[in-house]
Amino acid sequence: MSASEIRARLIEDAAVIYPGLYLNQFRAESIESQCKAFLAAGVRRIVINFEETELINSIGISILLGVIDSVNGAQGTLVLSNLNASNRELFEMLGLMSHVEMVDTEEIALLKLNGDPLQATT
Amino acid sequence: MSASEIRARLIEDAAVIYPGLYLNQFRAESIESQCKAFLAAGVRRIVINFEETELINSIGISILLGVIDSVNGAQGTLVLSNLNASNRELFEMLGLMSHVEMVDTEEIALLKLNGDPLQATT
Amino acid sequence: ARPASEFELVIPIEDDAELIAARTAEQIARAADFDQEAINQIKTALIEACLNAAEHGDSPDRKIHQRFAIDEDKLIITVSNKGKTFGRANGQATPALGAQPVKGARGRGLQIIRALMDEVEFERTDDGARLVMTKYLKRPGSQ
Amino acid sequence: ARPASEFELVIPIEDDAELIAARTAEQIARAADFDQEAINQIKTALIEACLNAAEHGDSPDRKIHQRFAIDEDKLIITVSNKGKTFGRANGQATPALGAQPVKGARGRGLQIIRALMDEVEFERTDDGARLVMTKYLKRPGSQ
Ligand SMILES: Nc1ncnc2c1ncn2[C@@H]1O[C@H](COP(=O)(O)OP(=O)(O)O)[C@@H](O)[C@H]1O
Ligand SMILES: Nc1ncnc2c1ncn2[C@@H]1O[C@H](COP(=O)(O)OP(=O)(O)O)[C@@H](O)[C@H]1O
């Protein structure tokens, strides 16, 4: 649990980031650095996939709000996917819905980012 | 966790019993009653499948030793299957290997009980 | 009818110790027959309670004490920490869980806890602070 | 280098409370980088230590106290119970975990614990008994 490395991969020109089991301050900060690195490298489409994420704390969410701002500020697009019911409840409670799009799966997120107008409505 | 019902099913003339997550005194006693009921009903081939069993305690094992004795006493055959490494280690430590056969899977256990001489050697 | 039974857990303020607390709470809540949705709410509330104890309690022993009492129809969790309380108002930086102070969703820990649990009481004690939060079992037909 | 960190857990003597203890131990041991085989050994040893505390300690508070200390290269678990000790020698039936006394694998709790842990010390204290068991982290190349 001391490991706070965040897994990430590039799918075509989109980056997908996996926060791991527990999104706390340290892991959120790792995501922040990774997003900055992706933006610096010219990547403008980013997905954060919460499939493996059991718990998220409010410090992690605060940092995530900053990440959303910096991606938006760089004319990028960020989509969150695979949130379980309670994490989604937490995000709604803290008003993230108005800042970022949340979809059910990574595939839908990637379709949204590719701007496929037909598929994106699913 | 207060539930100590033990799942069991009949496959042809063999009974398969599933001890659940934690084989403690109560669940071992349930297995004991079930085995008695199976023996009373004429069933002579019994498998206990530990696939879902995370932990086993020494009281549970003591009762299991009694179950092995009563199945043997009734000219029945009992085979244990799907023990994980640490549960098998515990059984070996307590000398159960000389009292009962342990095999990797429920299928192998059923084959052994059916006395298929070719398959039984696998 | 189950008699009240009590568990206690003390965790250090460090690393992801609150995650261990949340998972212990999960085991206890499951044994008390809470469903997975309620269990997740309890875990998230406990995480926030631990963050508050780490942030606002200037605890000399760097520990967070938790008590879990399973009653007939509810789970009562008490999270307490020693140390004189300090808020961010007096200019001290967040003491635990990293150096950088953060904004946004923070300042809303108690709000999150209140939304996820059924009853919440926060009180300053002689030597620290204590948060008592209760979650009721939803019984079939008890809506 | 990780500094020593300590967790404490108190469970009631009842139901499957020792299973909750074992799973908390699993979380702590995993955080301390033990592999799954060692974790399972620790869990089984802790279960047996709890059974002994329940069986032999005539604990007035019906509780089992546990301390988990993660050190550089080891996990030290202390299981203690209050109450004057009684063995089966003096004719009293097993007090906890059901009415029927059992034979066979019982009477071997300490043997199981010794086989699964690296160091085990059992001592009677002024007001009860204490078992201290240690498991070392296997470091690559430290055979
Ligand atoms: N465990 C605690 N010890 C002392 N004070 C606390 C504790 N928990 C909360 N408080 C006080 O209550 C206030 C509101 O807490 P909260 O809503 O969680 O916001 P935040 O913790 O983000 O400041 C805190 O600023 C602090 O003054
Ligand atoms: N927690 C304890 N409190 C008091 N006495 C204990 C405790 N654990 C073990 N003992 C003593 O040590 C003896 C050996 O224990 P053990 O090897 O586990 O066998 P068993 O518990 O099956 O009798 C017990 O009979 C008891 O007298």
Coordinates of C-alpha atoms and ligand atoms in Angstrom, one line a residue:
Chain A
M1 CA 0.0 0.0 0.0
S2 CA 3.0 2.2 0.3
A3 CA 3.2 2.0 -3.5
S4 CA 1.6 5.1 -5.0
E5 CA 2.5 4.5 -8.6
I6 CA -0.4 5.1 -10.9
R7 CA -0.8 2.9 -14.0
A8 CA -1.5 4.7 -17.2
R9 CA -1.5 3.8 -20.9
L10 CA -1.9 5.6 -24.3
I11 CA -4.6 4.4 -26.6
E12 CA -4.1 6.1 -29.9
D13 CA -3.9 9.8 -28.9
A14 CA -5.8 9.4 -25.6
A15 CA -4.3 8.7 -22.2
V16 CA -6.1 6.4 -19.8
I17 CA -5.1 6.6 -16.1
Y18 CA -6.0 4.1 -13.4
P19 CA -6.0 5.5 -9.9
G20 CA -5.8 2.2 -8.1
L21 CA -7.6 1.0 -4.9
Y22 CA -7.6 4.1 -2.9
L23 CA -7.6 7.7 -4.3
N24 CA -5.9 9.6 -1.5
Q25 CA -3.8 12.7 -1.5
F26 CA -0.6 10.9 -2.7
R27 CA -2.2 9.1 -5.5
A28 CA -4.2 12.1 -6.6
E29 CA -0.9 14.0 -6.7
S30 CA 0.6 11.3 -8.8
I31 CA -2.3 11.6 -11.2
E32 CA -1.8 15.4 -11.2
S33 CA 1.8 15.0 -12.3
Q34 CA 1.0 12.4 -14.9
C35 CA -1.7 14.6 -16.4
K36 CA 0.8 17.5 -16.5
A37 CA 3.3 15.3 -18.3
F38 CA 0.6 14.1 -20.7
L39 CA -0.5 17.7 -21.4
A40 CA 3.2 18.8 -21.9
A41 CA 3.6 16.0 -24.4
G42 CA 0.7 17.2 -26.4
V43 CA -2.0 14.7 -25.2
R44 CA -5.3 16.5 -25.0
R45 CA -7.7 13.5 -24.4
I46 CA -7.6 11.9 -20.9
V47 CA -9.7 9.2 -19.3
I48 CA -9.5 8.4 -15.6
N49 CA -10.8 4.8 -15.1
F50 CA -12.0 4.1 -11.6
E51 CA -12.8 0.5 -12.1
E52 CA -10.4 -0.8 -9.4
T53 CA -11.1 2.1 -7.1
E54 CA -12.6 1.0 -3.8
L55 CA -12.4 4.3 -1.9
I56 CA -11.9 8.0 -2.7
N57 CA -11.3 10.7 -0.1
S58 CA -12.1 14.4 -0.1
I59 CA -8.4 15.4 -0.4
G60 CA -8.1 13.2 -3.5
I61 CA -11.2 14.8 -4.9
S62 CA -9.9 18.3 -4.2
I63 CA -6.7 17.5 -6.2
L64 CA -8.8 16.0 -8.9
L65 CA -10.7 19.3 -9.2
G66 CA -7.4 21.0 -9.9
V67 CA -6.6 18.3 -12.5
I68 CA -9.9 19.0 -14.2
D69 CA -9.1 22.7 -14.3
S70 CA -5.7 22.3 -15.8
V71 CA -6.9 19.9 -18.5
N72 CA -9.7 22.3 -19.4
G73 CA -7.3 25.2 -19.3
A74 CA -5.1 23.5 -21.8
Q75 CA -8.1 23.0 -24.1
G76 CA -8.0 19.3 -23.3
T77 CA -11.0 17.0 -22.5
L78 CA -11.2 14.8 -19.4
V79 CA -13.7 12.0 -18.9
L80 CA -14.2 9.8 -15.8
S81 CA -15.3 6.2 -16.2
N82 CA -16.3 3.1 -14.2
L83 CA -17.2 4.8 -11.0
N84 CA -19.0 2.6 -8.5
A85 CA -22.3 3.8 -7.0
S86 CA -20.8 5.2 -3.8
N87 CA -17.9 7.0 -5.5
R88 CA -20.3 8.5 -7.9
E89 CA -22.6 9.5 -5.0
L90 CA -19.6 11.3 -3.4
F91 CA -18.7 13.0 -6.7
E92 CA -22.3 14.2 -7.1
M93 CA -22.4 15.4 -3.5
L94 CA -19.2 17.5 -4.1
G95 CA -20.6 19.0 -7.3
L96 CA -18.2 17.4 -9.7
M97 CA -20.9 16.6 -12.2
S98 CA -20.9 20.2 -13.5
H99 CA -17.1 20.1 -14.0
V100 CA -16.5 16.8 -15.7
E101 CA -18.3 14.1 -17.7
M102 CA -18.7 10.7 -16.1
V103 CA -19.5 7.6 -18.2
D104 CA -20.0 3.9 -17.4
T105 CA -17.1 2.4 -19.2
E106 CA -13.6 3.2 -20.6
E107 CA -14.8 2.3 -24.1
I108 CA -17.6 4.9 -23.9
A109 CA -15.2 7.4 -22.6
L110 CA -12.8 6.8 -25.5
L111 CA -15.7 7.1 -28.0
K112 CA -16.7 10.4 -26.4
L113 CA -13.2 11.7 -26.7
N114 CA -12.9 10.7 -30.3
G115 CA -16.1 12.7 -30.8
D116 CA -17.9 10.0 -32.7
P117 CA -21.3 11.7 -32.8
L118 CA -23.3 8.5 -33.3
Q119 CA -21.7 6.3 -30.6
A120 CA -21.2 9.2 -28.2
T121 CA -24.8 9.4 -27.4
T122 CA -25.0 5.8 -26.0
Chain B
M1 CA -21.6 -14.4 9.4
S2 CA -24.1 -15.6 11.9
A3 CA -25.3 -17.9 9.2
S4 CA -23.9 -21.3 9.6
E5 CA -25.9 -23.1 7.0
I6 CA -23.8 -25.5 5.0
R7 CA -24.5 -25.9 1.3
A8 CA -24.6 -29.4 0.0
R9 CA -25.7 -31.2 -3.2
L10 CA -26.2 -34.7 -4.4
I11 CA -24.4 -35.7 -7.7
E12 CA -25.7 -39.1 -8.6
D13 CA -25.2 -41.1 -5.5
A14 CA -22.4 -38.9 -4.1
A15 CA -22.9 -36.0 -1.7
V16 CA -20.8 -32.8 -2.0
I17 CA -20.6 -30.5 1.0
Y18 CA -19.3 -26.9 0.9
P19 CA -18.1 -25.7 4.3
G20 CA -18.2 -22.0 3.4
L21 CA -15.7 -19.2 4.3
Y22 CA -14.7 -20.3 7.8
L23 CA -14.7 -23.8 9.2
N24 CA -15.2 -23.2 12.9
Q25 CA -16.9 -25.3 15.5
F26 CA -20.5 -24.4 14.5
R27 CA -20.0 -25.0 10.8
A28 CA -18.1 -28.2 11.5
E29 CA -21.0 -29.4 13.6
S30 CA -23.4 -28.6 10.8
I31 CA -21.3 -30.7 8.5
E32 CA -21.3 -33.5 11.1
S33 CA -25.1 -33.4 11.1
Q34 CA -25.4 -33.3 7.4
C35 CA -23.0 -36.3 7.0
K36 CA -25.0 -38.2 9.6
A37 CA -28.2 -37.5 7.6
F38 CA -26.6 -38.5 4.4
L39 CA -25.3 -41.8 5.9
A40 CA -28.8 -42.4 7.4
A41 CA -30.2 -41.9 3.9
G42 CA -27.9 -44.5 2.5
V43 CA -25.3 -42.2 0.9
R44 CA -21.8 -43.7 1.2
R45 CA -19.8 -41.4 -1.0
I46 CA -19.1 -37.9 0.4
V47 CA -16.9 -35.1 -0.9
I48 CA -16.1 -32.0 1.2
N49 CA -15.1 -29.2 -1.2
F50 CA -13.0 -26.4 0.5
E51 CA -12.8 -24.2 -2.5
E52 CA -14.5 -21.2 -0.8
T53 CA -12.8 -21.9 2.6
E54 CA -10.5 -19.1 3.6
L55 CA -9.8 -20.3 7.2
I56 CA -10.1 -23.5 9.2
N57 CA -9.6 -23.7 12.9
S58 CA -8.4 -26.6 15.1
I59 CA -11.9 -27.1 16.7
G60 CA -13.3 -27.5 13.2
I61 CA -10.6 -30.0 12.3
S62 CA -11.3 -32.0 15.5
I63 CA -14.9 -32.3 14.6
L64 CA -13.9 -33.2 11.0
L65 CA -11.8 -36.0 12.4
G66 CA -15.0 -37.4 14.0
V67 CA -16.8 -37.1 10.7
I68 CA -14.1 -39.0 9.0
D69 CA -14.4 -41.8 11.6
S70 CA -18.2 -42.0 11.3
V71 CA -18.1 -42.2 7.5
N72 CA -15.4 -44.9 7.7
G73 CA -17.4 -46.7 10.4
A74 CA -20.4 -46.8 8.1
Q75 CA -18.2 -48.3 5.2
G76 CA -18.5 -45.0 3.4
T77 CA -15.7 -43.1 1.7
L78 CA -14.9 -39.4 2.3
V79 CA -12.6 -37.3 0.1
L80 CA -11.5 -33.7 0.7
S81 CA -11.0 -31.4 -2.3
N82 CA -9.8 -27.9 -3.3
L83 CA -7.8 -27.2 -0.2
N84 CA -5.6 -24.1 -0.5
A85 CA -1.9 -24.3 0.4
S86 CA -2.3 -23.1 4.0
N87 CA -5.3 -25.2 4.8
R88 CA -3.5 -28.2 3.4
E89 CA -0.5 -27.4 5.5
L90 CA -2.7 -27.3 8.6
F91 CA -4.2 -30.6 7.8
E92 CA -0.8 -32.2 7.2
M93 CA 0.5 -30.7 10.5
L94 CA -2.5 -32.3 12.3
G95 CA -1.9 -35.7 10.7
L96 CA -5.2 -35.8 8.6
M97 CA -3.3 -37.2 5.6
S98 CA -3.3 -40.7 7.1
H99 CA -7.1 -40.6 7.8
V100 CA -8.5 -39.2 4.6
E101 CA -7.7 -38.6 1.0
M102 CA -7.2 -35.1 -0.3
V103 CA -7.4 -34.2 -4.0
D104 CA -7.2 -31.0 -6.0
T105 CA -10.6 -30.8 -7.5
E106 CA -14.2 -31.9 -6.9
E107 CA -14.2 -33.6 -10.2
I108 CA -11.2 -35.8 -9.3
A109 CA -12.9 -36.5 -5.9
L110 CA -16.0 -37.7 -7.7
L111 CA -14.0 -39.9 -10.1
K112 CA -12.2 -41.4 -7.1
L113 CA -15.4 -42.1 -5.4
N114 CA -16.9 -43.7 -8.5
G115 CA -13.9 -46.0 -8.4
D116 CA -13.0 -45.4 -12.0
P117 CA -9.6 -47.2 -12.0
L118 CA -8.2 -45.3 -15.0
Q119 CA -9.1 -41.8 -14.0
A120 CA -8.6 -42.3 -10.3
T121 CA -4.9 -42.5 -10.7
T122 CA -4.7 -38.9 -12.1
Chain C
A1 CA -31.9 -10.8 18.9
R2 CA -28.2 -10.2 19.0
P3 CA -26.7 -8.6 22.1
A4 CA -24.7 -5.4 21.5
S5 CA -21.1 -6.3 20.7
E6 CA -18.2 -4.0 20.5
F7 CA -14.9 -3.8 18.6
E8 CA -12.2 -1.3 19.1
L9 CA -9.4 -0.3 16.7
V10 CA -6.5 2.1 17.1
I11 CA -4.6 3.1 14.0
P12 CA -1.5 5.3 13.6
I13 CA -1.8 8.6 11.7
E14 CA 0.3 7.6 8.7
D15 CA 0.3 6.1 5.3
D16 CA -3.0 4.5 4.4
A17 CA -3.8 3.3 7.9
E18 CA -7.4 4.7 7.4
L19 CA -7.9 2.2 4.6
I20 CA -7.2 -0.6 7.0
A21 CA -9.8 1.0 9.4
A22 CA -12.3 1.2 6.5
R23 CA -11.8 -2.5 5.7
T24 CA -12.2 -3.5 9.3
A25 CA -15.4 -1.5 9.4
E26 CA -16.5 -3.3 6.3
Q27 CA -16.0 -6.7 8.0
I28 CA -17.9 -5.6 11.1
A29 CA -20.7 -4.0 9.1
R30 CA -21.1 -7.1 7.0
A31 CA -21.3 -9.3 10.1
A32 CA -24.1 -7.0 11.2
D33 CA -25.9 -7.6 8.0
F34 CA -25.5 -4.2 6.3
D35 CA -25.8 -4.3 2.5
Q36 CA -22.9 -3.4 0.2
E37 CA -24.3 0.1 -0.5
A38 CA -24.5 0.9 3.2
I39 CA -21.1 -0.6 3.8
N40 CA -19.5 1.6 1.2
Q41 CA -21.2 4.7 2.7
I42 CA -19.9 3.6 6.2
K43 CA -16.3 3.2 4.8
T44 CA -16.3 6.6 3.1
A45 CA -17.6 8.3 6.2
L46 CA -15.0 6.6 8.3
I47 CA -12.2 7.6 5.9
E48 CA -13.4 11.3 6.2
A49 CA -13.6 11.0 10.0
C50 CA -10.0 9.7 10.1
L51 CA -8.8 12.5 7.8
N52 CA -10.4 15.1 10.1
A53 CA -8.9 13.5 13.2
A54 CA -5.5 13.6 11.4
E55 CA -5.9 17.1 10.2
H56 CA -7.5 18.9 13.1
G57 CA -6.4 17.0 16.1
D58 CA -2.8 17.9 17.2
S59 CA -2.7 14.4 18.7
P60 CA 0.4 13.9 20.8
D61 CA 0.2 10.1 20.3
R62 CA -0.4 10.3 16.6
K63 CA -3.2 7.8 16.9
I64 CA -6.9 7.6 16.0
H65 CA -9.2 5.6 18.3
Q66 CA -12.3 3.9 16.9
R67 CA -15.1 2.0 18.6
F68 CA -17.7 0.0 16.6
A69 CA -20.8 -1.0 18.5
I70 CA -23.2 -3.4 16.8
D71 CA -26.6 -3.0 18.3
E72 CA -30.0 -4.6 17.4
D73 CA -30.7 -2.3 14.5
K74 CA -27.7 -0.1 14.1
L75 CA -23.9 0.3 14.0
I76 CA -22.5 3.1 16.1
I77 CA -18.9 4.2 15.2
T78 CA -17.0 6.5 17.5
V79 CA -13.8 8.1 16.2
S80 CA -11.8 10.0 18.7
N81 CA -8.4 11.7 18.8
K82 CA -6.5 13.4 21.5
G83 CA -4.8 16.7 21.3
K84 CA -5.9 20.3 21.4
T85 CA -8.0 21.1 18.3
F86 CA -6.7 23.4 15.7
G87 CA -8.5 24.6 12.6
R88 CA -7.0 26.1 9.5
A89 CA -8.2 29.5 10.8
N90 CA -5.2 29.9 13.1
G91 CA -2.8 29.6 10.2
Q92 CA -1.4 26.2 10.9
A93 CA -0.8 24.0 7.9
T94 CA -2.5 20.6 7.6
P95 CA -0.3 18.5 9.9
A96 CA -0.8 15.0 8.5
L97 CA -1.2 13.2 5.2
G98 CA 1.3 15.4 3.4
A99 CA 2.5 18.9 3.2
Q100 CA 0.4 20.7 0.6
P101 CA -2.8 22.2 1.9
V102 CA -5.7 21.6 -0.5
K103 CA -8.9 23.4 -1.3
G104 CA -12.1 22.5 -3.1
A105 CA -13.8 19.4 -1.6
R106 CA -12.0 19.9 1.7
G107 CA -13.8 21.8 4.3
R108 CA -16.6 19.4 3.7
G109 CA -15.6 16.4 5.6
L110 CA -18.5 16.7 8.1
Q111 CA -20.9 17.4 5.3
I112 CA -19.9 14.2 3.6
I113 CA -20.2 12.2 6.8
R114 CA -23.6 13.7 7.6
A115 CA -24.9 12.8 4.1
L116 CA -23.7 9.1 4.4
M117 CA -24.6 8.3 8.0
D118 CA -28.0 8.6 9.7
E119 CA -26.9 10.4 12.9
V120 CA -23.7 12.3 13.5
E121 CA -22.5 14.1 16.6
F122 CA -19.2 15.9 16.9
E123 CA -18.0 17.0 20.2
R124 CA -14.8 18.4 21.7
T125 CA -13.7 16.5 24.7
D126 CA -11.4 17.5 27.6
D127 CA -8.4 16.1 25.8
G128 CA -9.4 16.0 22.1
A129 CA -12.4 15.5 19.9
R130 CA -15.0 12.8 19.3
L131 CA -17.2 12.0 16.4
V132 CA -20.1 9.6 16.9
M133 CA -21.8 8.4 13.8
T134 CA -24.7 5.9 13.5
K135 CA -26.0 3.9 10.6
Y136 CA -29.3 2.1 10.9
L137 CA -30.0 -1.3 9.3
K138 CA -32.7 -1.0 6.7
R139 CA -35.1 -3.8 7.5
P140 CA -37.3 -5.2 4.8
G141 CA -40.5 -3.2 4.9
S142 CA -39.2 -0.6 7.4
Q143 CA -39.2 2.3 4.9
Chain D
A1 CA 13.1 2.5 6.0
R2 CA 9.6 2.5 7.5
P3 CA 9.3 3.5 11.2
A4 CA 7.6 1.0 13.5
S5 CA 3.8 1.5 13.3
E6 CA 1.3 0.0 15.6
F7 CA -2.4 -1.0 15.3
E8 CA -4.5 -2.2 18.2
L9 CA -7.7 -4.3 17.9
V10 CA -10.1 -5.4 20.7
I11 CA -12.7 -8.0 19.7
P12 CA -15.5 -9.6 21.8
I13 CA -15.4 -13.3 22.5
E14 CA -18.4 -14.3 20.5
D15 CA -19.6 -15.5 17.1
D16 CA -16.9 -15.3 14.4
A17 CA -15.2 -12.2 15.8
E18 CA -11.8 -13.9 15.4
L19 CA -12.5 -13.9 11.6
I20 CA -12.7 -10.1 11.7
A21 CA -9.4 -10.1 13.6
A22 CA -7.8 -12.4 11.0
R23 CA -8.9 -10.2 8.1
T24 CA -7.6 -7.0 9.8
A25 CA -4.3 -8.9 10.3
E26 CA -4.4 -9.7 6.6
Q27 CA -4.7 -6.0 5.7
I28 CA -1.9 -5.0 8.1
A29 CA 0.4 -7.8 6.9
R30 CA -0.3 -6.9 3.3
A31 CA 0.6 -3.3 4.0
A32 CA 3.8 -4.6 5.5
D33 CA 4.6 -6.4 2.2
F34 CA 4.1 -10.0 3.4
D35 CA 3.2 -12.4 0.6
Q36 CA -0.1 -14.3 0.5
E37 CA 1.4 -17.6 1.9
A38 CA 2.8 -15.8 5.0
I39 CA -0.5 -13.8 5.3
N40 CA -2.5 -17.0 5.5
Q41 CA -0.1 -18.4 8.1
I42 CA -0.5 -15.3 10.2
K43 CA -4.3 -15.5 9.9
T44 CA -4.4 -19.1 11.0
A45 CA -2.0 -18.5 13.9
L46 CA -4.1 -15.5 15.0
I47 CA -7.3 -17.6 14.9
E48 CA -5.7 -20.2 17.1
A49 CA -4.4 -17.6 19.5
C50 CA -7.9 -16.1 19.8
L51 CA -9.4 -19.6 20.4
N52 CA -6.9 -20.2 23.2
A53 CA -7.7 -16.8 24.7
A54 CA -11.4 -17.6 24.5
E55 CA -11.0 -21.1 25.9
H56 CA -8.4 -20.8 28.6
G57 CA -8.9 -17.2 29.8
D58 CA -11.8 -16.8 32.2
S59 CA -11.9 -13.2 31.0
P60 CA -14.3 -11.1 33.0
D61 CA -14.6 -8.5 30.1
R62 CA -15.1 -11.2 27.4
K63 CA -12.6 -9.5 25.2
I64 CA -9.4 -10.3 23.4
H65 CA -6.8 -7.6 23.0
Q66 CA -4.5 -7.6 20.0
R67 CA -1.5 -5.4 19.1
F68 CA 0.1 -5.4 15.7
A69 CA 3.5 -3.8 15.4
I70 CA 5.0 -3.5 12.0
D71 CA 8.8 -3.2 12.2
E72 CA 11.5 -2.9 9.6
D73 CA 11.6 -6.6 8.8
K74 CA 8.9 -8.2 10.9
L75 CA 5.3 -8.1 12.2
I76 CA 4.9 -8.7 16.0
I77 CA 1.4 -9.7 17.1
T78 CA 0.5 -9.7 20.8
V79 CA -2.7 -11.4 21.8
S80 CA -3.7 -10.9 25.4
N81 CA -6.7 -11.7 27.6
K82 CA -7.6 -11.0 31.1
G83 CA -8.9 -13.4 33.7
K84 CA -7.4 -16.2 35.8
T85 CA -6.2 -19.0 33.6
F86 CA -7.9 -22.3 33.6
G87 CA -6.9 -25.4 31.7
R88 CA -9.1 -28.4 31.0
A89 CA -7.2 -30.2 33.7
N90 CA -9.3 -28.7 36.5
G91 CA -12.4 -30.1 35.0
Q92 CA -14.1 -27.0 33.7
A93 CA -15.7 -27.3 30.3
T94 CA -14.6 -25.1 27.4
P95 CA -16.2 -21.8 28.3
A96 CA -16.5 -20.2 24.9
L97 CA -17.3 -21.0 21.3
G98 CA -20.0 -23.6 22.1
A99 CA -20.8 -26.2 24.7
Q100 CA -19.4 -29.4 23.4
P101 CA -15.8 -30.1 24.3
V102 CA -13.8 -31.5 21.4
K103 CA -10.8 -33.7 21.1
G104 CA -8.3 -34.6 18.4
A105 CA -6.7 -31.5 16.9
R106 CA -7.4 -29.5 20.0
G107 CA -4.7 -29.4 22.6
R108 CA -2.4 -28.4 19.7
G109 CA -3.2 -24.7 19.4
L110 CA 0.3 -23.6 20.5
Q111 CA 1.9 -26.2 18.3
I112 CA 0.1 -24.9 15.3
I113 CA 1.0 -21.3 16.2
R114 CA 4.7 -22.3 16.6
A115 CA 4.7 -24.0 13.3
L116 CA 3.3 -21.0 11.4
M117 CA 5.1 -18.2 13.1
D118 CA 8.9 -17.6 13.5
E119 CA 9.0 -16.7 17.2
V120 CA 6.3 -17.4 19.8
E121 CA 6.3 -16.5 23.5
F122 CA 3.5 -17.4 25.8
E123 CA 3.4 -15.8 29.3
R124 CA 1.0 -15.6 32.2
T125 CA 0.6 -12.0 33.3
D126 CA -0.6 -10.6 36.6
D127 CA -4.2 -10.4 35.4
G128 CA -4.3 -12.9 32.5
A129 CA -2.2 -14.3 29.7
R130 CA -0.2 -12.9 26.7
L131 CA 1.0 -14.5 23.5
V132 CA 3.6 -12.7 21.5
M133 CA 4.2 -14.1 18.0
T134 CA 6.5 -12.7 15.4
K135 CA 6.7 -13.3 11.6
Y136 CA 9.7 -12.1 9.6
L137 CA 9.5 -10.7 6.2
K138 CA 11.3 -12.9 3.7
R139 CA 13.5 -10.6 1.7
P140 CA 14.7 -11.7 -1.7
G141 CA 18.0 -13.4 -1.3
S142 CA 17.8 -13.6 2.5
Q143 CA 17.4 -17.4 2.6
Ligands
LIG1 N1 -11.4 15.4 14.7 C1 -11.5 16.7 14.8 N2 -10.8 17.3 15.8 C2 -10.9 18.6 15.9 N3 -11.6 19.4 15.2 C3 -12.3 18.9 14.2 C4 -12.3 17.5 13.9 N4 -13.1 17.2 12.9 C5 -13.7 18.4 12.5 N5 -13.2 19.4 13.3 C6 -13.5 20.8 13.2 O1 -14.7 21.0 12.4 C7 -14.4 21.8 11.2 C8 -15.2 21.3 10.0 O2 -14.7 20.1 9.6 P1 -15.0 19.6 8.1 O3 -16.4 19.8 7.7 O4 -14.6 18.1 8.0 O5 -14.0 20.4 7.2 P2 -12.5 20.3 7.0 O6 -12.0 19.2 7.9 O7 -12.2 20.1 5.6 O8 -11.9 21.6 7.5 C9 -12.9 21.7 11.0 O9 -12.4 22.8 10.4 C10 -12.4 21.6 12.5 O10 -12.3 22.9 13.1
LIG2 N1 -4.7 -17.5 26.3 C1 -4.4 -18.4 27.2 N2 -4.7 -18.2 28.5 C2 -4.4 -19.1 29.4 N3 -3.8 -20.3 29.2 C3 -3.5 -20.6 28.0 C4 -3.8 -19.7 26.9 N4 -3.3 -20.2 25.7 C5 -2.8 -21.4 26.1 N5 -2.9 -21.6 27.4 C6 -2.5 -22.8 28.2 O1 -1.6 -23.6 27.4 C7 -2.1 -24.9 27.2 C8 -1.8 -25.4 25.8 O2 -2.5 -24.7 24.8 P1 -2.8 -25.3 23.4 O3 -1.5 -26.0 22.9 O4 -3.3 -24.3 22.5 O5 -3.8 -26.5 23.6 P2 -5.4 -26.3 23.9 O6 -5.7 -24.9 23.8 O7 -6.0 -27.1 22.8 O8 -5.6 -26.9 25.2 C9 -3.6 -24.8 27.5 O9 -4.1 -26.0 27.9 C10 -3.6 -23.7 28.5 O10 -3.4 -24.3 29.8

